[in-house]
Coordinates of C-alpha atoms and ligand atoms in Angstrom, one line a residue:
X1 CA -7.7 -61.3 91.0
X2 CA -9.6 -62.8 88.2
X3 CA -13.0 -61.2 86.6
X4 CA -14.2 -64.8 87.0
X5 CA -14.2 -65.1 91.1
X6 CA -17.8 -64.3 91.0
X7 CA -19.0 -67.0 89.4
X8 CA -19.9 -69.6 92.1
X9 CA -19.6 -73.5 91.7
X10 CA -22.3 -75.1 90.4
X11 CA -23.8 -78.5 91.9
X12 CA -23.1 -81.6 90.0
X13 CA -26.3 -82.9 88.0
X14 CA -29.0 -85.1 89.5
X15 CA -28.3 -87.6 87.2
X16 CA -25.7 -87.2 85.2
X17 CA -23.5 -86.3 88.8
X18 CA -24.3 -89.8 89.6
X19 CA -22.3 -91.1 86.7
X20 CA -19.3 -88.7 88.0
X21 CA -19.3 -90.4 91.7
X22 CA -20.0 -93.7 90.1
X23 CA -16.7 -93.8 88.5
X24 CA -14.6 -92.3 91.0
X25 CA -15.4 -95.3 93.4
X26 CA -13.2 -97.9 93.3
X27 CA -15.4 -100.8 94.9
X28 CA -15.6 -104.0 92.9
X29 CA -19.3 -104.4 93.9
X30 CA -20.2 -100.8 92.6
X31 CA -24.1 -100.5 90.2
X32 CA -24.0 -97.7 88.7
X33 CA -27.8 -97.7 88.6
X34 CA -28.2 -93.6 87.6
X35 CA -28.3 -92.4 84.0
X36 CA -31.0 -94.1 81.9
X37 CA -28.8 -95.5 79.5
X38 CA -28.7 -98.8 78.6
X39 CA -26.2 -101.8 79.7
X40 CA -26.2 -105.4 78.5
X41 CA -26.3 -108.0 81.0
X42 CA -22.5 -107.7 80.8
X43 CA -23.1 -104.4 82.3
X44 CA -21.6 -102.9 79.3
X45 CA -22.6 -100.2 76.7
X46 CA -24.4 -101.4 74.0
X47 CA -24.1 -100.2 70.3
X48 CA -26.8 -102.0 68.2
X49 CA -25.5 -104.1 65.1
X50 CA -27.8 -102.0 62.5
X51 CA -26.2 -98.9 63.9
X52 CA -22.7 -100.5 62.5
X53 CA -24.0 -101.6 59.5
X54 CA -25.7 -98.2 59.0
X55 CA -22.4 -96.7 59.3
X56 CA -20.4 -98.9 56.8
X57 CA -23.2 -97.7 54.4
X58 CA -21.8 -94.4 55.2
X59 CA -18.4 -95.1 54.6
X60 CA -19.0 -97.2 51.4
X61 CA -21.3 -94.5 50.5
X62 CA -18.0 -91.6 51.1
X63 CA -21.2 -88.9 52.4
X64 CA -19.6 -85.7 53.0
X65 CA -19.5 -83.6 55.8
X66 CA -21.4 -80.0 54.1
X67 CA -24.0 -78.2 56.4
X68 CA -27.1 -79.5 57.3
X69 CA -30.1 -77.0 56.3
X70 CA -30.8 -75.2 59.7
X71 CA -34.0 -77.7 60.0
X72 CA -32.0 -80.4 59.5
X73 CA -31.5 -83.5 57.3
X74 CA -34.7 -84.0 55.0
X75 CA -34.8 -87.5 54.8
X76 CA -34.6 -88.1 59.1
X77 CA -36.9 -85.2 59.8
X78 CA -39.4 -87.9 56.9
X79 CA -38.2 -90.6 59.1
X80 CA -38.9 -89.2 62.3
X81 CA -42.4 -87.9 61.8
X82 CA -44.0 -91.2 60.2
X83 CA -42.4 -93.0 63.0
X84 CA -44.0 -91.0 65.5
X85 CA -47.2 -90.9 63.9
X86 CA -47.7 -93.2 61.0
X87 CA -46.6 -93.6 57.5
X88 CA -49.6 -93.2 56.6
X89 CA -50.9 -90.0 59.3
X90 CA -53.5 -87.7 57.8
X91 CA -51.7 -84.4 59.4
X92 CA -48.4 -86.0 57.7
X93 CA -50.5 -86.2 54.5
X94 CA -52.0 -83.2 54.4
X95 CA -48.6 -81.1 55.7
X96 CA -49.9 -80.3 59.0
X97 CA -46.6 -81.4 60.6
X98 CA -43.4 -79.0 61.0
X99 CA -40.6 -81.4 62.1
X100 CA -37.2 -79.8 63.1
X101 CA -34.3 -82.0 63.9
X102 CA -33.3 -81.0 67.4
X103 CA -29.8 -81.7 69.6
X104 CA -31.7 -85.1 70.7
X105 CA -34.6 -84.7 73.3
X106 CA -33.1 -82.0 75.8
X107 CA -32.4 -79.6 72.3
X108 CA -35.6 -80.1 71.3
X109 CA -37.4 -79.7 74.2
X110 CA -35.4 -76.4 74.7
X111 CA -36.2 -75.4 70.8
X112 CA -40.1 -76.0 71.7
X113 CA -39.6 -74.1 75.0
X114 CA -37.9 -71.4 73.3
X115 CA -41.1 -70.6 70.7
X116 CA -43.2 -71.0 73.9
X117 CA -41.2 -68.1 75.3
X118 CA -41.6 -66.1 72.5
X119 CA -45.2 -66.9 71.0
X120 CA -46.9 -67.3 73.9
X121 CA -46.4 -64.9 76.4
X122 CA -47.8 -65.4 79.8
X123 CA -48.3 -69.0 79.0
X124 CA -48.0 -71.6 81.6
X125 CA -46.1 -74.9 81.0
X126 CA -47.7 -78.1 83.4
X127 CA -45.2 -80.6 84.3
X128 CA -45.7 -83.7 86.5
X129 CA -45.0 -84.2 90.2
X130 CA -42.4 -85.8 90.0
X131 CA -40.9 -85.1 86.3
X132 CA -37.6 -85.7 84.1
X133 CA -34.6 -83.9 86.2
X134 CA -33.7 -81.2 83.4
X135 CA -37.6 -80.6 82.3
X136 CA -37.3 -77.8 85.1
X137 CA -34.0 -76.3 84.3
X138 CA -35.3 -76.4 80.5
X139 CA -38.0 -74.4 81.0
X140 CA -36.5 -72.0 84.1
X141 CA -33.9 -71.3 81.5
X142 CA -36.0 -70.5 78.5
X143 CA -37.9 -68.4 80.9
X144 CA -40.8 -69.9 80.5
X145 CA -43.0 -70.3 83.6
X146 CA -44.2 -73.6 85.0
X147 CA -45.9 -75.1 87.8
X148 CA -46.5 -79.3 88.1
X149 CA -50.1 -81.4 88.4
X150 CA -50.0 -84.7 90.3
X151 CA -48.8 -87.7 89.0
X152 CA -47.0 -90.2 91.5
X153 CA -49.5 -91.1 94.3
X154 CA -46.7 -92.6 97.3
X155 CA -49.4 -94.2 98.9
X156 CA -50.8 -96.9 96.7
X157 CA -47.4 -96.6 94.4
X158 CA -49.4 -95.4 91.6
X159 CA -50.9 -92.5 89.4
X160 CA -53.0 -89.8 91.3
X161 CA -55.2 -90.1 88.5
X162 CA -57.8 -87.5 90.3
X163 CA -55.3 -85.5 90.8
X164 CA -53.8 -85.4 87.7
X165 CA -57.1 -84.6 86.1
X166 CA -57.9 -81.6 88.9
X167 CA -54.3 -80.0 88.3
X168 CA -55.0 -79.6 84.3
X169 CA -58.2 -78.7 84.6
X170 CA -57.5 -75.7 87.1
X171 CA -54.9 -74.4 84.8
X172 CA -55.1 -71.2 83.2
X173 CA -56.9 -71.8 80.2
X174 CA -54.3 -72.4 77.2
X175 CA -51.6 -73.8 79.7
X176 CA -49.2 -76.3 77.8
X177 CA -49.1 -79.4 79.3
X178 CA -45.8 -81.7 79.3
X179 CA -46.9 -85.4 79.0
X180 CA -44.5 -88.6 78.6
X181 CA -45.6 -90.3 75.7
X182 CA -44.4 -93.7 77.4
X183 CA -42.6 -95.0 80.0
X184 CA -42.4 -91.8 82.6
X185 CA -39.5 -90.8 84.0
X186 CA -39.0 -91.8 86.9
X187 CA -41.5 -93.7 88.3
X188 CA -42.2 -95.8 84.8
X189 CA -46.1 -95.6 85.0
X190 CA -48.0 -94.4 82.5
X191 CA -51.5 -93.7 82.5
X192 CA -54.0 -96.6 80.8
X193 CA -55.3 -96.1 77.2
X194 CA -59.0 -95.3 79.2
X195 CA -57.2 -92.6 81.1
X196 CA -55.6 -90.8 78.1
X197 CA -58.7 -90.5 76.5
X198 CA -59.3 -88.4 80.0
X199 CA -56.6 -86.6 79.8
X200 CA -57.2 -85.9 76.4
X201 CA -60.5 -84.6 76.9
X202 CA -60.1 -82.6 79.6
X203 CA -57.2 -80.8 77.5
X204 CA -59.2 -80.3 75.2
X205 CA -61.8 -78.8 77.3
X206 CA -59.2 -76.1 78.4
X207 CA -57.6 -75.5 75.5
X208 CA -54.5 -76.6 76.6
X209 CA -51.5 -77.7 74.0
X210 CA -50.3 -81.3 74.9
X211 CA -46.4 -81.1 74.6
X212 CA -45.4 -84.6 74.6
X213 CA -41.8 -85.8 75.3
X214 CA -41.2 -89.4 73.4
X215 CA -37.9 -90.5 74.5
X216 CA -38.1 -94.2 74.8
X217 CA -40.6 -95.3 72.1
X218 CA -40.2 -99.0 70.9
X219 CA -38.0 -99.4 73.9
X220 CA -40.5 -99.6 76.8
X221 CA -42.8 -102.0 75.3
X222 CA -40.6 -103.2 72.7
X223 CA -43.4 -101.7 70.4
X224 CA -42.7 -98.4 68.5
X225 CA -46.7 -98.1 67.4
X226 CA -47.3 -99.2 70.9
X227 CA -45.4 -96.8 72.3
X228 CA -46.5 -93.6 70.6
X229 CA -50.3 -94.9 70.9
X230 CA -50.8 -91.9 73.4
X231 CA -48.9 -89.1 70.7
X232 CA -51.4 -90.9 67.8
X233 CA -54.9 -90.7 70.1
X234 CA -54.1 -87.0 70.8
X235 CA -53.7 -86.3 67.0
X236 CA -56.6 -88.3 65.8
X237 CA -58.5 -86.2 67.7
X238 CA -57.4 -83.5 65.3
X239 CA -55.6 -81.5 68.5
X240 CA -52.6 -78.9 67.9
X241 CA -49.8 -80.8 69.5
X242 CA -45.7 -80.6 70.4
X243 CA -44.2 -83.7 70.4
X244 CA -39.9 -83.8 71.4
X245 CA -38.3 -87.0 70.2
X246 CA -35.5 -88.5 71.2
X247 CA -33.0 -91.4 70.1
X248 CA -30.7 -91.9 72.6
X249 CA -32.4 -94.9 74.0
X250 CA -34.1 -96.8 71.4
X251 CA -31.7 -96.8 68.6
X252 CA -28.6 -96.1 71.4
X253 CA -27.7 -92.9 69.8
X254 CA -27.0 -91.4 73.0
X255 CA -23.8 -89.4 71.9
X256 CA -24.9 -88.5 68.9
X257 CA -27.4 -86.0 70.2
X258 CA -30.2 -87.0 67.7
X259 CA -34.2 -86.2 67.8
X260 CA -36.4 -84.0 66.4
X261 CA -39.3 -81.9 68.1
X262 CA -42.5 -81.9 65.8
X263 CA -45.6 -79.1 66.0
X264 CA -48.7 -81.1 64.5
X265 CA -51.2 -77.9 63.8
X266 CA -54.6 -77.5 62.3
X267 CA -53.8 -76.4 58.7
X268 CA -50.4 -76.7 56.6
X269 CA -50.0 -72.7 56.4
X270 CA -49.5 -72.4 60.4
X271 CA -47.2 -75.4 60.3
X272 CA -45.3 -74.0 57.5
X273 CA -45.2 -70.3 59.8
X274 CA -44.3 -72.7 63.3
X275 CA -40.9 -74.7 61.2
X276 CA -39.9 -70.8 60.0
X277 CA -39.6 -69.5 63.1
X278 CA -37.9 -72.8 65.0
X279 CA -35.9 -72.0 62.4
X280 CA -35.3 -68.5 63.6
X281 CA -34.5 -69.9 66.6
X282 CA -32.4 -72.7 66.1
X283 CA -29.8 -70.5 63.9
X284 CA -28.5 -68.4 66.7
X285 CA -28.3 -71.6 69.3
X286 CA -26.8 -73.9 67.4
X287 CA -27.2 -72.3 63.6
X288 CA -27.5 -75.9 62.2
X289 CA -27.3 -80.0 63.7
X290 CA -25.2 -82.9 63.7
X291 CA -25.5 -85.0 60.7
X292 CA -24.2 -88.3 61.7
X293 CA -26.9 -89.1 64.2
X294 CA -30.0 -88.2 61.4
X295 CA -27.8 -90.1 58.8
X296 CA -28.0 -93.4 61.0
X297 CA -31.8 -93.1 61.8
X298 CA -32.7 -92.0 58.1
X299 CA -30.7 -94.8 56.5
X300 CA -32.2 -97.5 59.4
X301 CA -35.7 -96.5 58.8
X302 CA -34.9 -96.2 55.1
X303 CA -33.9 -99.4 54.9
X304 CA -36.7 -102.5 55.1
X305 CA -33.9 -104.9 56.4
X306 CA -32.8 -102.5 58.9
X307 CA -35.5 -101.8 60.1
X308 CA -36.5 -104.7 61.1
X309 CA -33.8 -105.8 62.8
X310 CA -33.5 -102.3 64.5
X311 CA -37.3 -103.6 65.5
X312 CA -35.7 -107.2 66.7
X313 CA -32.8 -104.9 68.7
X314 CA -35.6 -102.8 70.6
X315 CA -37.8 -105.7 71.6
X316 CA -34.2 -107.7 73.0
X317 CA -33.1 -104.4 75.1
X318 CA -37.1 -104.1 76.2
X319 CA -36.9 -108.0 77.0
X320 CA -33.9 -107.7 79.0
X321 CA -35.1 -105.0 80.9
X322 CA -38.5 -106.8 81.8
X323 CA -36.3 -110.0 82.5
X324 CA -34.4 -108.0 85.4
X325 CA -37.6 -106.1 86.9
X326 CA -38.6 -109.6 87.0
X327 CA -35.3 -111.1 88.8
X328 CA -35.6 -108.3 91.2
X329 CA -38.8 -108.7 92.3
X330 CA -38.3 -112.2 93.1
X331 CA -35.2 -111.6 94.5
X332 CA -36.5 -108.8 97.1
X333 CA -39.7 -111.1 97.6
X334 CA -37.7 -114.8 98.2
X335 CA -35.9 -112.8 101.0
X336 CA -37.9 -109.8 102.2
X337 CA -40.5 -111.4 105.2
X338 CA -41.6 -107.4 105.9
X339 CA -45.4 -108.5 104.3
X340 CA -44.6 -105.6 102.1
X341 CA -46.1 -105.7 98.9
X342 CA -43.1 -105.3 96.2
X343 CA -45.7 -106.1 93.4
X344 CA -45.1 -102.1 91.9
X345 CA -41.5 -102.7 90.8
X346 CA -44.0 -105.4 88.4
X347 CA -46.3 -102.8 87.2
X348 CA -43.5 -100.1 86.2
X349 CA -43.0 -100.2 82.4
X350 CA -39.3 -99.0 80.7
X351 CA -36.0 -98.2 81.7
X352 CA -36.9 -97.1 85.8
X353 CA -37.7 -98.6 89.2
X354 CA -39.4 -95.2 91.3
X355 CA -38.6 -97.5 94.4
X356 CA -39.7 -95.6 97.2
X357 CA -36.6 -95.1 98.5
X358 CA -36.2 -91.4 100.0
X359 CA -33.0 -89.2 100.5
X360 CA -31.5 -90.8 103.2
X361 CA -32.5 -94.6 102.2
X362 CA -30.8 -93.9 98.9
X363 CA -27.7 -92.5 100.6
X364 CA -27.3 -95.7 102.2
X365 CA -27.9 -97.8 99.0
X366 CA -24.7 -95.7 98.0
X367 CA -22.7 -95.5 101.3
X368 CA -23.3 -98.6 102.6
X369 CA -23.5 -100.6 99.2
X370 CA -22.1 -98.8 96.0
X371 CA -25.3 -98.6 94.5
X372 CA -25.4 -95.3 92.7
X373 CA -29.0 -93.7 92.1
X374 CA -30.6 -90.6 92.3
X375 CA -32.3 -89.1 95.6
X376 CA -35.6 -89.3 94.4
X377 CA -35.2 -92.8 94.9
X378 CA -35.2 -94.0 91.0
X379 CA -33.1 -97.0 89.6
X380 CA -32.1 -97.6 85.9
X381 CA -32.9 -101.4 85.4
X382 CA -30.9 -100.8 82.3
X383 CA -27.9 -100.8 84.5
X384 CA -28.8 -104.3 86.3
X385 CA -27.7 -107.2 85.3
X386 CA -29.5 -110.3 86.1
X387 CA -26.8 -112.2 88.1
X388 CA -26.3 -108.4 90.4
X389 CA -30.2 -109.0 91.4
X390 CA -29.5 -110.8 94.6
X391 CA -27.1 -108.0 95.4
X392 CA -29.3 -105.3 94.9
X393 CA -32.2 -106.8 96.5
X394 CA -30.2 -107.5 99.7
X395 CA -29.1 -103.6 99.6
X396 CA -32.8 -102.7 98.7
X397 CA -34.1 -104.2 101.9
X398 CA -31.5 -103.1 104.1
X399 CA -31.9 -99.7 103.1
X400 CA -35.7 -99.9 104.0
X401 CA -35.8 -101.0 107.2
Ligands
KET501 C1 -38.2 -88.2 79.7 C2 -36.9 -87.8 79.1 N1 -36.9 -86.8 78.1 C3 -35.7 -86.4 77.5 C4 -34.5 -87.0 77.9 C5 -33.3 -86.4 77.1 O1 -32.5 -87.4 76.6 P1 -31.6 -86.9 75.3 O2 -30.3 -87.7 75.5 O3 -31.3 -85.4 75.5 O4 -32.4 -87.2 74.1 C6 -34.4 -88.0 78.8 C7 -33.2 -88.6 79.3 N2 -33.0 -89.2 80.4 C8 -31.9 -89.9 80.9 C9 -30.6 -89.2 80.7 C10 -30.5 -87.8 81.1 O5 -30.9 -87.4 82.2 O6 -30.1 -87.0 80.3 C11 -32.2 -90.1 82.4 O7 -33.3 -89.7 82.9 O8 -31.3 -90.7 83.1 C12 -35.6 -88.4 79.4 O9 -35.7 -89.4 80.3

């Protein structure tokens, strides 16, 4: 009998599941419109022209393969921070920001939650109703506690702004609170510049620590500065914040497991104390990362001809994506006579349609149609093609009425 017996199956992923019973269907009609990842209009992966040329520069270049330093590669961790904040930031100038390159955004989310877990005992961790899929199994694993504040209002499609606002400010003074810099995951609305500065001040008013998670920035708007405007408000307030960053979407690093998580604080010795002890922690997860990933971004954002053509890549994958939320919606709305208003799938920004869809509507969207989703009723638009948008909408409106 083996010692193993007792360990019991484990359910496949909300999302990444999807991918599994996506490719085990053998329908000619199948969308595979579950992991965020995305899809030209070919419906194929896409690896972006500077991310080849960046890699000939390695090969030309003969880089070696020698340890990273356990924080990383210097010149992406550089890279990463004035990104996020600025060339020109004034916590970047005066060393007030401790930058650790993580195992993309999940790593460094977990390497954040990790010196939650240990430095701040008895803190609480605020996540949004609804949230990421792994946030929770992120924190529930690095034992760190959390409970969620309203976000997603079902009835008028939007933000329970009110809501929102009550749920931070009746947390336990010093709570961290997990924000989406842009493009929120999954129902793709994000709060107006007016209502950050809200969200901002009732943060402050608690003493809360924002803990933002930037996975898609330059790729929901097409704008990187754009994009991280919320990160950049909270800092220029001169607030201690956590900021995980990602690079699987923008710069379609998605294997590569690149990004970085970044602890802005008030004075240069506490950040210099914060990157020592992610350090400390880092060594025994994963002692040191990947190098290829931070070579690609380091040499892009290096490079002034890269760059902008990485810029010109971003704004064509955000442009694609606003072409097909487009296509959809007139799709749905030259064929749906319901009366129902459709106009939210317009006012979503980034990769996700939150459709509305529940459990069993989505089951059907997969039974009935070979459209793979998750349950909570999201699409990836990165996965849609234009010419599938008649398709889609025809399985959209079957599965709501
Ligand atoms: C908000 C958010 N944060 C972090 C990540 C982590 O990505 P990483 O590749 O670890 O940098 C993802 C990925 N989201 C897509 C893929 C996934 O679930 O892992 C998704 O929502 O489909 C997010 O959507």
């Amino acid at each position: 009998v083996s010692r193993f017996e007792g360990i019991p199956m484990a359910p496949p992923d909300p999302i990444l599941g999807v991918s599994e019973a996506f490719k085990a269907d053998t329908s000619d009609v199948k969308l595979n419109l579950g992991v965020g990842a995305y899809r030209t209009e070919e419906l194929q992966p896409y690896v972006l022209n500077v991310v080849k040329k960046a890699e000939n520069l390695m090969l030309e270049r003969g880089d070696n393969k020698e340890y990273l330093p356990i924080e990383g590669l210097a010149a992406f961790n550089k890279a990463t921070a004035e990104l996020l904040l600025g060339a020109g930031n004034p916590a970047i100038k005066q060393q007030r920001v401790a930058t650790v390159q993580g195992l993309s955004g999940t790593g460094s989310l977990r390497l954040g939650a990790a010196l939650i877990e240990r430095y701040f005992a008895g803190a609480k961790v605020l996540i949004s109703a609804p949230t990421w899929g792994n946030h929770k199994n992120i924190f529930n694993d690095a034992r760190v506690p959390w409970s969620e504040y309203r976000y997603y209002d079902p009835k008028t499609v939007g933000l329970d702004f009110e809501g929102m606002i009550e749920d931070i400010k009746s947390a336990p003074e010093g709570s961290f609170v997990v924000l989406h810099g842009c493009a929120h995951n999954p129902t793709g609305i994000d709060p107006t510049p007016e209502q950050w500065e809200k969200i901002a001040d009732v943060i402050q008013e608690k003493n809360h620590i924002p803990f933002f998670d930037v996975a898609y920035q330059g790729f929901a708007s097409g704008s990187l500065d754009e994009d991280a405007a919320s990160v950049r408000l909270f800092v220029a307030r001169g607030m201690e914040v956590l900021v995980a960053q990602s690079y699987s979407k923008n710069l379609g690093l998605y294997a590569e497991r690149i990004g970085a998580i970044n602890v802005i604080s008030s004075s240069p010795e506490s950040a210099a104390r914060v990157k020592s002890q992610l350090k400390r922690l880092a060594r025994p997860m994963y002692s040191n990362p990947p190098v290829h990933g931070a070579r690609i971004v380091a040499d892009v954002v290096g490079n002034p001809v890269l760059f902008n053509e990485w810029k010109a890549e971003m704004e064509m994958m955000a442009g694609r994506i606003k072409n097909v939320r487009q296509q959809l919606y007139n799709s749905i709305t030259s064929k749906d006579n319901s009366g129902k208003d459709w106009s939210f799938i317009l006012k979503q920004i980034g990769m996700f349609s939150f459709t509305g869809l529940n459990k069993d509507q989505s089951d059907n969207m997969t039974n009935k149609w070979h459209v793979y989703m998750t349950k909570d009723g999201r699409i990836s638009l990165a996965g849609l093609s234009l010419a599938k948008c008649e398709y889609l909408a025809d399985a959209i409106i079957d599965s709501y009425h």
